[in-house]
Coordinates of C-alpha atoms in Angstrom, one line a residue:
Chain A
X27 CA 73.7 128.2 111.3
X28 CA 71.1 128.7 114.1
X29 CA 72.7 130.1 117.4
X30 CA 70.1 130.8 120.2
X31 CA 71.7 132.0 124.0
X32 CA 69.6 132.5 126.8
X33 CA 66.4 133.2 124.8
X34 CA 63.1 134.2 127.4
X35 CA 60.1 135.5 126.1
X36 CA 57.5 136.6 128.3
X37 CA 53.9 137.2 127.4
X38 CA 51.7 139.5 129.3
X39 CA 51.8 137.5 132.1
X40 CA 53.2 134.4 131.3
X41 CA 56.8 133.4 130.7
X42 CA 56.3 131.1 127.5
X43 CA 60.1 130.4 127.0
X44 CA 62.6 130.8 130.1
X45 CA 66.3 130.8 129.4
X46 CA 66.6 128.5 126.3
X47 CA 70.0 128.1 124.6
X48 CA 71.1 125.7 121.9
X49 CA 72.9 125.5 118.5
X50 CA 72.5 123.8 115.2
X51 CA 74.9 123.3 113.1
X52 CA 74.5 123.2 108.9
X53 CA 72.6 120.5 107.2
X54 CA 71.2 118.9 110.4
X55 CA 67.5 118.0 111.2
X56 CA 66.3 119.0 114.8
X57 CA 63.5 117.7 116.6
X58 CA 61.8 120.0 118.4
X59 CA 60.0 118.0 121.1
X60 CA 57.6 118.9 124.0
X61 CA 54.2 118.5 125.2
X62 CA 51.5 121.2 124.1
X63 CA 52.2 124.4 125.3
X64 CA 55.6 123.9 126.1
X65 CA 56.7 126.7 124.0
X66 CA 57.9 125.2 121.0
X67 CA 55.7 127.5 118.5
X68 CA 56.9 130.4 120.3
X69 CA 60.5 130.0 120.1
X70 CA 59.9 129.1 116.2
X71 CA 58.3 132.6 116.1
X72 CA 61.2 134.3 117.7
X73 CA 63.8 132.3 114.9
X74 CA 61.4 133.4 112.5
X75 CA 61.4 137.3 113.5
X76 CA 57.8 136.9 113.8
X77 CA 58.3 138.0 117.6
X78 CA 61.0 139.4 119.5
X79 CA 62.5 137.9 122.1
X80 CA 62.4 139.5 125.5
X81 CA 65.9 138.5 126.4
X82 CA 68.5 136.3 125.0
X83 CA 70.5 136.6 121.5
X84 CA 69.1 134.5 118.8
X85 CA 71.2 134.6 115.4
X86 CA 70.8 132.6 112.2
X87 CA 73.5 132.5 109.6
X88 CA 75.5 134.9 111.5
X89 CA 72.6 137.6 111.3
X90 CA 70.8 138.9 114.8
X91 CA 66.7 138.5 114.8
X92 CA 66.6 141.6 116.2
X93 CA 69.4 143.9 114.3
X94 CA 69.3 142.4 111.1
X95 CA 66.0 140.7 110.6
X96 CA 65.8 141.3 106.8
X97 CA 68.5 139.4 105.9
X98 CA 67.5 136.9 108.7
X99 CA 64.3 136.1 106.5
X100 CA 65.7 136.0 103.4
X101 CA 67.6 132.5 104.9
X102 CA 64.4 130.9 106.0
X103 CA 61.5 129.3 105.2
X104 CA 58.6 128.8 107.4
X105 CA 55.9 126.8 107.5
X106 CA 53.4 128.1 110.8
X107 CA 51.1 125.3 112.4
X108 CA 48.1 125.9 110.3
X109 CA 49.4 126.7 106.8
X110 CA 49.6 130.6 105.7
X111 CA 47.1 130.2 102.8
X112 CA 44.6 132.7 101.0
X113 CA 41.6 130.4 100.1
X114 CA 40.7 132.7 97.4
X115 CA 43.4 131.9 95.3
X116 CA 44.7 129.5 92.9
X117 CA 47.9 127.1 94.1
X118 CA 50.0 128.5 91.2
X119 CA 49.0 132.0 91.6
X120 CA 49.8 131.9 95.1
X121 CA 53.1 130.2 94.9
X122 CA 53.7 132.8 92.4
X123 CA 52.7 135.4 95.1
X124 CA 55.0 134.1 97.7
X125 CA 58.5 133.3 95.3
X126 CA 57.9 137.3 94.4
X127 CA 57.4 138.3 98.1
X128 CA 60.1 136.2 99.2
X129 CA 62.5 138.2 96.6
X130 CA 62.9 135.9 93.8
X131 CA 63.8 137.2 90.4
X132 CA 60.7 137.5 88.4
X133 CA 61.9 135.5 85.6
X134 CA 62.8 132.7 88.0
X135 CA 59.3 132.4 89.4
X136 CA 57.7 130.5 86.7
X137 CA 60.6 128.0 86.8
X138 CA 61.2 127.8 90.5
X139 CA 57.2 127.4 91.1
X140 CA 56.9 124.2 88.9
X141 CA 59.9 122.8 90.2
X142 CA 58.9 123.3 93.6
X143 CA 55.1 122.1 92.8
X144 CA 56.6 118.9 91.5
X145 CA 58.6 118.1 94.4
X146 CA 55.5 118.4 97.0
X147 CA 53.3 117.0 94.8
X148 CA 51.1 119.7 94.3
X149 CA 51.8 120.0 90.7
X150 CA 48.3 118.3 89.7
X151 CA 46.1 120.9 91.6
X152 CA 47.7 123.8 90.2
X153 CA 45.0 125.7 88.6
X154 CA 42.5 124.7 91.9
X155 CA 41.5 127.2 94.4
X156 CA 42.8 126.8 97.5
X157 CA 40.1 126.9 99.6
X158 CA 38.5 123.8 97.9
X159 CA 42.1 121.4 98.6
X160 CA 41.8 118.9 101.2
X161 CA 44.1 119.6 104.3
X162 CA 46.9 117.0 103.2
X163 CA 47.0 119.1 100.0
X164 CA 46.9 122.5 101.7
X165 CA 50.1 121.2 104.3
X166 CA 52.1 120.3 101.1
X167 CA 51.0 124.0 99.3
X168 CA 52.6 125.5 102.8
X169 CA 55.5 123.1 102.8
X170 CA 56.2 124.1 99.1
X171 CA 56.0 127.7 100.2
X172 CA 58.7 127.2 103.1
X173 CA 61.0 125.9 100.4
X174 CA 60.3 128.0 97.4
X175 CA 62.8 130.4 97.5
X176 CA 65.6 127.5 99.1
X177 CA 66.1 129.2 102.3
X178 CA 69.3 128.0 104.1
X179 CA 66.9 126.8 107.4
X180 CA 63.7 125.6 107.3
X181 CA 61.2 126.1 110.1
X182 CA 58.8 123.5 110.4
X183 CA 55.7 123.5 112.9
X184 CA 54.2 120.4 113.1
X185 CA 54.6 119.3 109.6
X186 CA 52.6 116.7 109.8
X187 CA 49.5 117.2 111.7
X188 CA 46.1 116.6 110.6
X189 CA 47.4 114.5 107.7
X190 CA 46.9 110.7 106.9
X191 CA 49.4 108.1 107.3
X192 CA 50.2 107.7 104.0
X193 CA 51.0 111.7 103.4
X194 CA 52.4 111.6 106.9
X195 CA 55.1 109.0 105.5
X196 CA 55.4 111.2 102.1
X197 CA 56.1 114.5 104.2
X198 CA 58.6 112.5 106.0
X199 CA 60.4 111.6 103.0
X200 CA 60.1 115.0 101.6
X201 CA 61.8 116.7 104.4
X202 CA 64.6 113.7 104.9
X203 CA 65.2 114.5 101.3
X204 CA 65.5 118.3 101.6
X205 CA 68.2 117.5 104.5
X206 CA 71.7 118.1 103.6
X207 CA 71.2 121.6 102.0
X208 CA 69.1 122.7 104.7
X209 CA 69.1 123.0 107.9
X210 CA 65.7 121.9 109.6
X211 CA 64.0 122.4 112.7
X212 CA 60.8 120.7 112.9
X213 CA 58.5 120.7 115.8
X214 CA 56.4 117.7 116.9
X215 CA 54.9 116.1 119.9
X216 CA 54.7 112.7 118.0
X217 CA 57.3 110.9 119.0
X218 CA 58.0 108.5 116.5
X219 CA 58.4 111.3 113.9
X220 CA 61.8 112.3 115.4
X221 CA 62.9 109.1 116.1
X222 CA 62.3 108.7 112.0
X223 CA 63.8 111.8 110.6
X224 CA 65.6 114.0 112.9
X225 CA 69.6 113.4 113.9
X226 CA 69.2 115.9 117.2
X227 CA 66.5 116.3 119.7
X228 CA 65.8 119.3 121.4
X229 CA 63.4 118.5 124.2
X230 CA 61.4 121.7 125.9
X231 CA 58.6 121.4 128.7
X232 CA 57.2 124.4 130.3
X233 CA 59.2 126.9 128.7
X234 CA 62.7 125.1 129.7
X235 CA 65.1 123.3 127.8
X236 CA 65.1 119.7 129.4
X237 CA 67.5 117.8 127.2
X238 CA 69.4 118.6 124.1
X239 CA 71.0 115.2 122.2
X240 CA 71.5 113.1 119.5
X241 CA 68.4 110.6 119.2
X242 CA 70.9 107.5 119.8
X243 CA 72.7 109.0 122.9
X244 CA 69.3 109.9 123.9
X245 CA 67.8 106.3 124.3
X246 CA 70.9 105.2 125.7
X247 CA 71.5 107.3 128.2
X248 CA 68.4 105.5 130.3
X249 CA 68.8 101.8 128.7
X250 CA 72.0 101.3 131.5
X251 CA 70.3 97.5 131.3
X252 CA 69.2 95.5 128.7
X253 CA 65.7 94.2 128.4
X254 CA 65.1 91.0 126.1
X255 CA 61.7 89.3 125.1
X256 CA 61.8 85.3 124.5
X257 CA 59.2 82.9 123.8
X258 CA 60.1 79.6 124.4
X259 CA 58.5 76.5 123.3
X260 CA 59.4 73.5 125.3
X261 CA 58.3 71.9 128.9
X262 CA 54.7 72.6 130.8
X263 CA 56.8 73.1 134.2
X264 CA 57.6 76.9 133.9
X265 CA 59.7 76.8 137.0
X266 CA 62.3 74.8 135.2
X267 CA 62.6 76.9 132.1
X268 CA 63.1 80.0 134.8
X269 CA 65.5 78.6 136.7
X270 CA 67.7 77.6 133.7
X271 CA 67.6 81.0 132.5
X272 CA 68.3 82.3 135.8
X273 CA 71.4 80.5 135.6
X274 CA 72.9 82.1 132.6
X275 CA 75.4 84.9 133.1
X276 CA 74.2 88.6 133.3
X277 CA 70.6 87.9 133.8
X278 CA 69.4 89.4 136.7
X279 CA 65.9 89.3 136.6
X280 CA 63.4 87.0 134.9
X281 CA 59.7 87.8 134.5
X282 CA 57.2 85.6 133.1
X283 CA 54.5 87.0 131.0
X284 CA 52.6 84.9 129.5
X285 CA 51.8 81.2 129.4
X286 CA 50.0 79.2 126.9
X287 CA 49.8 75.4 125.6
X288 CA 53.7 75.1 126.3
X289 CA 54.5 78.3 124.8
X290 CA 55.8 80.7 127.9
X291 CA 56.9 84.2 127.2
X292 CA 59.6 86.0 129.6
X293 CA 60.6 89.5 130.2
X294 CA 64.7 89.1 130.7
X295 CA 66.6 91.8 132.8
X296 CA 70.1 92.1 132.1
X297 CA 72.6 93.2 134.9
X298 CA 74.3 96.8 134.2
X299 CA 76.3 96.9 131.3
X300 CA 75.8 93.3 130.4
X301 CA 74.1 92.0 127.2
X302 CA 73.2 88.3 127.5
X303 CA 71.3 87.5 124.4
X304 CA 73.9 85.2 122.9
X305 CA 74.5 83.4 125.8
X306 CA 70.7 83.3 126.3
X307 CA 70.0 81.7 123.2
X308 CA 72.4 79.0 123.6
X309 CA 71.2 77.9 126.9
X310 CA 67.5 77.4 125.4
X311 CA 68.4 75.9 122.5
X312 CA 71.3 73.5 123.9
X313 CA 68.0 72.4 126.3
X314 CA 66.3 71.1 124.0
X315 CA 63.5 73.8 123.6
X316 CA 62.2 75.7 120.9
X317 CA 63.3 79.4 120.7
X318 CA 60.4 81.1 119.0
X319 CA 61.3 84.6 119.5
X320 CA 64.2 86.8 121.1
X321 CA 63.7 90.4 120.9
X322 CA 65.6 93.5 122.6
X323 CA 63.3 96.0 124.0
X324 CA 65.0 99.0 124.0
X325 CA 63.9 102.3 125.9
X326 CA 62.0 104.0 123.5
X327 CA 62.3 107.8 123.0
X328 CA 58.6 107.7 124.1
X329 CA 59.7 106.3 127.4
X330 CA 62.8 109.0 127.6
X331 CA 60.4 111.9 126.7
X332 CA 58.1 110.7 130.0
X333 CA 61.0 110.3 131.9
X334 CA 62.5 113.7 131.3
X335 CA 59.2 115.6 131.4
X336 CA 58.3 114.2 134.4
X337 CA 61.0 114.8 136.8
X338 CA 61.1 118.2 135.2
X339 CA 57.7 118.2 136.9
X340 CA 58.9 117.0 140.2
X341 CA 61.6 119.8 140.4
X342 CA 59.3 122.3 139.8
X343 CA 57.0 120.9 142.4
Chain B
X21 CA 59.1 149.7 95.6
X22 CA 58.8 146.2 94.0
X23 CA 57.4 144.9 97.1
X24 CA 54.7 147.4 97.5
X25 CA 53.5 146.6 94.2
X26 CA 53.9 142.9 94.6
X27 CA 51.5 143.6 97.6
X28 CA 49.6 146.2 95.7
X29 CA 48.8 143.8 92.9
X30 CA 47.7 140.8 95.4
X31 CA 45.0 142.9 97.1
X32 CA 43.7 144.2 93.8
X33 CA 43.7 140.4 92.5
X34 CA 41.8 139.5 95.7
X35 CA 39.2 142.3 95.4
X36 CA 38.2 140.9 91.9
X37 CA 38.3 137.2 92.8
X38 CA 35.7 137.7 95.1
X39 CA 32.3 139.3 94.7
X40 CA 33.1 142.3 97.2
X41 CA 34.5 144.2 93.8
X42 CA 31.6 143.5 91.6
X43 CA 29.3 144.0 94.2
X44 CA 30.7 147.8 95.4
X45 CA 31.2 148.7 91.4
X46 CA 27.2 147.5 91.3
X47 CA 26.1 149.4 94.3
X48 CA 28.1 152.8 93.3
X49 CA 26.7 152.3 89.6
X50 CA 23.0 152.2 90.3
X51 CA 23.2 154.9 93.5
X52 CA 25.1 157.1 91.3
X53 CA 23.0 156.6 88.2
X54 CA 20.1 157.9 90.0
X55 CA 21.8 161.3 91.3
X56 CA 23.0 161.5 87.8
X57 CA 19.4 161.0 86.2
X58 CA 17.7 163.3 88.8
X59 CA 20.0 165.8 88.6
X60 CA 20.1 166.0 84.9
X61 CA 16.3 165.7 84.8
X62 CA 16.0 168.4 87.1
X63 CA 18.6 170.9 85.0
X64 CA 16.7 170.0 82.1
X65 CA 13.3 171.0 83.6
X66 CA 14.7 174.5 85.1
X67 CA 16.3 174.9 81.7
X68 CA 12.6 174.7 79.6
X69 CA 11.3 177.2 82.5
X70 CA 13.8 179.7 81.9
X71 CA 13.2 179.6 78.4
X72 CA 9.2 179.7 78.6
X73 CA 9.5 182.8 81.1
X74 CA 12.0 184.1 78.8
X75 CA 14.5 184.9 82.0
X76 CA 18.3 184.2 82.5
X77 CA 20.7 182.9 80.0
X78 CA 22.3 179.7 79.5
X79 CA 22.8 177.5 82.7
X80 CA 26.2 176.3 83.4
X81 CA 26.4 172.3 83.6
X82 CA 29.3 172.6 86.0
X83 CA 27.6 174.2 88.6
X84 CA 24.2 172.9 88.6
X85 CA 25.1 169.0 87.5
X86 CA 28.3 168.1 87.9
X87 CA 29.6 169.9 91.4
X88 CA 26.1 168.4 92.9
X89 CA 26.9 165.1 91.4
X90 CA 30.7 164.9 92.8
X91 CA 29.4 165.9 96.3
X92 CA 27.1 163.2 96.3
X93 CA 29.8 160.9 94.9
X94 CA 31.7 161.6 97.9
X95 CA 29.0 160.5 100.2
X96 CA 28.5 157.4 98.5
X97 CA 32.0 156.7 98.7
X98 CA 32.1 157.2 102.6
X99 CA 29.5 154.3 102.9
X100 CA 31.8 152.3 100.5
X101 CA 35.0 152.5 102.0
X102 CA 34.4 150.6 105.0
X103 CA 33.9 148.0 103.2
X104 CA 36.8 148.2 100.9
X105 CA 39.2 148.7 104.0
X106 CA 37.8 146.3 106.1
X107 CA 39.5 142.9 105.4
X108 CA 43.1 144.6 104.5
X109 CA 44.8 142.9 108.1
X110 CA 41.7 141.6 109.9
X111 CA 41.7 138.8 107.1
X112 CA 45.0 138.5 107.1
X113 CA 45.1 138.0 110.9
X114 CA 42.3 135.7 111.0
X115 CA 43.8 133.2 108.7
X116 CA 47.0 133.5 109.9
X117 CA 48.7 134.9 106.4
X118 CA 49.6 137.6 108.7
X119 CA 52.4 135.2 109.7
X120 CA 53.5 134.7 106.1
X121 CA 53.8 138.5 105.6
X122 CA 55.9 139.3 108.4
X123 CA 58.3 136.3 108.3
X124 CA 59.0 137.4 104.4
X125 CA 62.1 139.5 103.6
X126 CA 59.5 142.5 103.3
X127 CA 59.6 145.9 105.7
X128 CA 56.6 146.7 107.4
X129 CA 55.7 149.9 105.4
X130 CA 55.9 148.0 102.5
X131 CA 53.1 145.9 103.6
X132 CA 51.0 148.9 104.9
X133 CA 51.7 150.9 101.5
X134 CA 51.1 147.9 99.2
X135 CA 47.5 147.2 101.0
X136 CA 46.8 150.8 101.0
X137 CA 47.8 151.2 97.4
X138 CA 45.2 148.4 96.5
X139 CA 42.6 149.7 98.5
X140 CA 42.7 153.0 96.8
X141 CA 43.1 151.4 93.2
X142 CA 39.9 149.4 94.3
X143 CA 38.2 152.6 95.6
X144 CA 39.0 154.4 92.1
X145 CA 37.6 151.4 90.1
X146 CA 34.3 152.0 91.9
X147 CA 34.3 156.0 91.7
X148 CA 35.8 155.5 87.8
X149 CA 32.1 154.4 87.0
X150 CA 30.8 157.7 87.7
X151 CA 33.1 159.1 84.9
X152 CA 30.9 157.1 82.3
X153 CA 28.0 159.3 83.3
X154 CA 29.7 162.5 83.2
X155 CA 31.3 161.4 79.4
X156 CA 27.5 161.5 78.5
X157 CA 27.4 165.1 79.4
X158 CA 29.9 165.6 76.7
X159 CA 27.5 164.3 74.0
X160 CA 25.0 167.0 74.6
X161 CA 26.9 170.1 76.4
X162 CA 30.2 171.6 76.4
X163 CA 31.2 171.2 80.4
X164 CA 34.6 172.6 81.4
X165 CA 36.8 169.7 82.1
X166 CA 39.0 171.2 84.2
X167 CA 36.9 171.7 87.4
X168 CA 35.7 168.2 86.9
X169 CA 39.7 167.0 86.9
X170 CA 39.8 169.0 90.7
X171 CA 36.6 167.0 91.7
X172 CA 38.2 164.1 90.9
X173 CA 41.3 164.8 92.5
X174 CA 39.4 165.9 95.8
X175 CA 37.5 162.2 95.6
X176 CA 41.0 160.4 95.5
X177 CA 42.6 162.6 98.6
X178 CA 39.3 162.3 100.3
X179 CA 39.2 158.4 99.7
X180 CA 42.8 158.1 100.4
X181 CA 42.4 159.5 103.9
X182 CA 39.3 157.6 104.7
X183 CA 41.0 154.3 103.4
X184 CA 44.0 155.3 105.7
X185 CA 42.0 155.3 108.6
X186 CA 40.1 152.2 107.6
X187 CA 43.6 150.6 107.3
X188 CA 44.4 151.2 110.9
X189 CA 40.9 150.1 112.2
X190 CA 41.3 146.7 110.4
X191 CA 44.7 146.2 112.0
X192 CA 43.4 146.8 115.2
X193 CA 41.2 143.7 115.6
X194 CA 40.9 139.8 113.5
X195 CA 37.0 140.6 113.0
X196 CA 36.0 142.1 109.3
X197 CA 32.9 143.0 110.9
X198 CA 34.1 145.1 113.9
X199 CA 36.7 146.6 111.4
X200 CA 34.2 147.6 108.7
X201 CA 31.7 148.7 111.4
X202 CA 34.2 151.0 113.3
X203 CA 35.6 152.3 110.2
X204 CA 32.0 153.4 108.8
X205 CA 31.5 155.1 112.4
X206 CA 34.7 157.1 112.1
X207 CA 33.7 158.0 108.2
X208 CA 30.2 159.1 109.2
X209 CA 31.5 161.4 112.4
X210 CA 34.4 162.5 110.2
X211 CA 31.6 163.7 108.0
X212 CA 29.2 165.1 110.2
X213 CA 31.3 166.9 112.3
X214 CA 31.0 170.3 110.3
X215 CA 27.6 170.8 111.9
X216 CA 28.9 172.0 115.1
X217 CA 29.9 175.1 113.1
X218 CA 26.3 176.1 112.3
X219 CA 25.3 176.2 116.3
X220 CA 28.6 177.2 117.9
X221 CA 31.3 180.0 117.1
X222 CA 34.1 179.2 119.8
X223 CA 37.1 178.2 119.1
X224 CA 36.8 174.5 119.6
X225 CA 34.0 174.4 117.6
X226 CA 36.2 175.6 114.6
X227 CA 38.8 172.9 115.3
X228 CA 36.3 170.3 115.5
X229 CA 34.6 171.4 112.2
X230 CA 38.1 171.6 110.6
X231 CA 38.2 167.5 111.0
X232 CA 35.3 167.0 109.1
X233 CA 36.4 165.8 105.7
X234 CA 32.9 167.0 104.2
X235 CA 34.2 170.7 104.5
X236 CA 37.7 170.3 102.4
X237 CA 35.8 168.5 100.1
X238 CA 33.4 171.2 99.0
X239 CA 36.2 173.3 97.2
X240 CA 37.2 170.5 95.1
X241 CA 33.8 169.9 94.0
X242 CA 33.5 173.6 92.3
X243 CA 36.8 172.8 90.9
X244 CA 39.2 175.1 93.7
X245 CA 42.2 173.3 94.6
X246 CA 43.4 175.1 97.9
X247 CA 46.6 173.8 99.0
X248 CA 45.2 173.9 102.6
X249 CA 42.6 170.9 101.7
X250 CA 45.1 169.1 100.0
X251 CA 47.8 169.1 102.9
X252 CA 44.7 168.1 105.4
X253 CA 44.4 165.3 103.3
X254 CA 47.4 164.5 102.7
X255 CA 48.5 164.8 106.5
X256 CA 45.3 162.9 107.6
X257 CA 46.8 160.1 105.1
X258 CA 50.3 160.4 106.7
X259 CA 48.7 159.8 110.2
X260 CA 46.2 156.6 109.1
X261 CA 49.5 155.2 107.4
X262 CA 51.7 156.4 110.7
X263 CA 49.3 155.0 113.3
X264 CA 49.0 151.6 111.0
X265 CA 52.5 150.9 111.2
X266 CA 52.6 151.5 115.2
X267 CA 49.7 149.1 115.2
X268 CA 51.2 146.4 113.1
X269 CA 54.8 146.9 115.7
X270 CA 52.7 146.5 118.4
X271 CA 51.5 143.3 117.1
X272 CA 54.6 142.0 117.3
X273 CA 55.3 143.1 121.0
X274 CA 52.0 141.9 122.1
X275 CA 50.9 138.8 121.3

C-alpha cells in the first residue's frame, strides 16, 4: 500500500530525513517511533503530499506523491500533530466542510458526518463551537476529520498526545477498530502505545532508519537470555537458597534483589537459549519453601528502543 | 469549480460568524452615510442658491452627487480591504489548517480562487450598503442608472485588484497584523502614485502614475467604461493571484 524508497528531505541547512526505505502492506498498523526531532513528522508530511521529497520515491496505493498528488490525497486521511480545526466553526459544520472538501458527494455528507461523529464520540458536541471544546474533544474531532472520507491510508501524527489516560485508551481502541479496512501509520514517542496497537514498528533516529520489524521480533531480538524474578518465602539463610537455585540446570546467574522477613527476591538469569522456569519452580517447592512469585521479565520495547537509538549515537560519534 | 465554491462558501461564512463582517459593514455605513449626507446637503444648497439667483438650468444629480460619492466609496474601500484580506492565508498558516487544505484533494489554484472570491463577496456586501443610500435618490429625483452601474463595476474591479494583492501578501506571513499592515501600505501607495504626474512629465512618471489604481477608477465614476482601465484591473487581479500561487508553491518547497 505504501512504498517508500530512498526518501530524503533536506531543509535549508539540515537533513531531516536521510535515505529511508520501508513498505507497508494493506491493513497493517505501523508504529512510527523515534525521539523528538527524529524526522517522523517530516516523513508523514511527505507521505501526505504536504511537502515534496528532496530525493527518493514515495508512492501510496500505486500513485506517486509527486506525479499524481490528487490521487494520493484522495486516498489518505491525515491528522497532523495539532488537529487542523477552525475555532469559529461548529463541529458539525466543520465536518461537513471537510467532507465536501475531501470530495464526498453532497448527498452523502450529512449521513457520513453523523456516522463518523458517532464513531469518534463527538456526536454530543456537534452543535458546539470548536474553539470552546476541550483538548480531548478537539483531538477526536481531528480524528473524525481524518477518517471522514473513508480513506485507504490513515496517517496519524501523535494521535494521543495531550489526552488524559481514559481518552488515550478510547483513542487506542478506536484506532484498533479502524484496522483491517484501513492501513494506518501512527507516530509516537510513547512506546506502550505501539506495543498495544501496532503489528509493525519503524524506528527512526536523527533522520535515519534504525529498525523495521514486527513488535514481537524486535523484543525477541534483544532477548537472547531470559530473566526471571522470583520471590521465595523460606529459611533465613539466603545463601542456602542461592546455592539451591544455582544448581538448577540452565541458570547462569542469581542476583539477590531484596530480603525482608524471610521473603527473598531474586533475579535469575538463564543461559543463552534456555528457559528454566519450570525447573526453578520445582526446585523451590521440593525444598519445602513457599514460591510467592515467579515472573519472566522480557526486554520491553523501551529497552530495545534505547539500545537501538543509543548504538546509533555511538556509530555517529 | 465545485471546490472553489466550497472554499468560497467557507470563507464567507467565517467572515459572518466573527464580528469582522458586521464591523466592516458598520464602519462603511457610517462613513459613507456621512459622505452621502454632506453631498446631498451641498447639492440642495447649491440648487436653492441657483434658483434664487435665477441662473442656470437644473443640476445633474449624477454629476454632482453620485460621481463624487462613488469616488469616496472607492477610497473607503481602499482602507477596508486590508481588513478583509489579511486573514485569508495568515490565519490558516497560524492555526495549522493550511495542512488540511494542502493535503485535501483540491488544487492550489482552487484554494486561491475560492478564498479570493469569498473575500470579494465580503467586499461586495460592504460596498452594497452604499446602494441603499443611492436608491434613496430615486425617491426624490431621476438619476441615470447606467453611469451608476459603470461606477459599481469600477468598484468591483478595483476591489478585486486590491484583494488579489492582499491575498498574495497574506500568504507570505503567519501574522495577520503584518499582512494587514503591509497590504494597507501597498494599497495606499497604489492610491497616491498618480501624484507624480502633477510635478513630473518624464516617461517614468507616466509609467508610475499609470500603476495608480485611482487614475483608473475616475472614468468609471463618471460612467465611462474604458477597455484600457478594465484591462488594467484584470491584469492586476491576474498578477496578484499568480503571485499568490507562486508563493503557495514556494511554501511547500521551503517550510
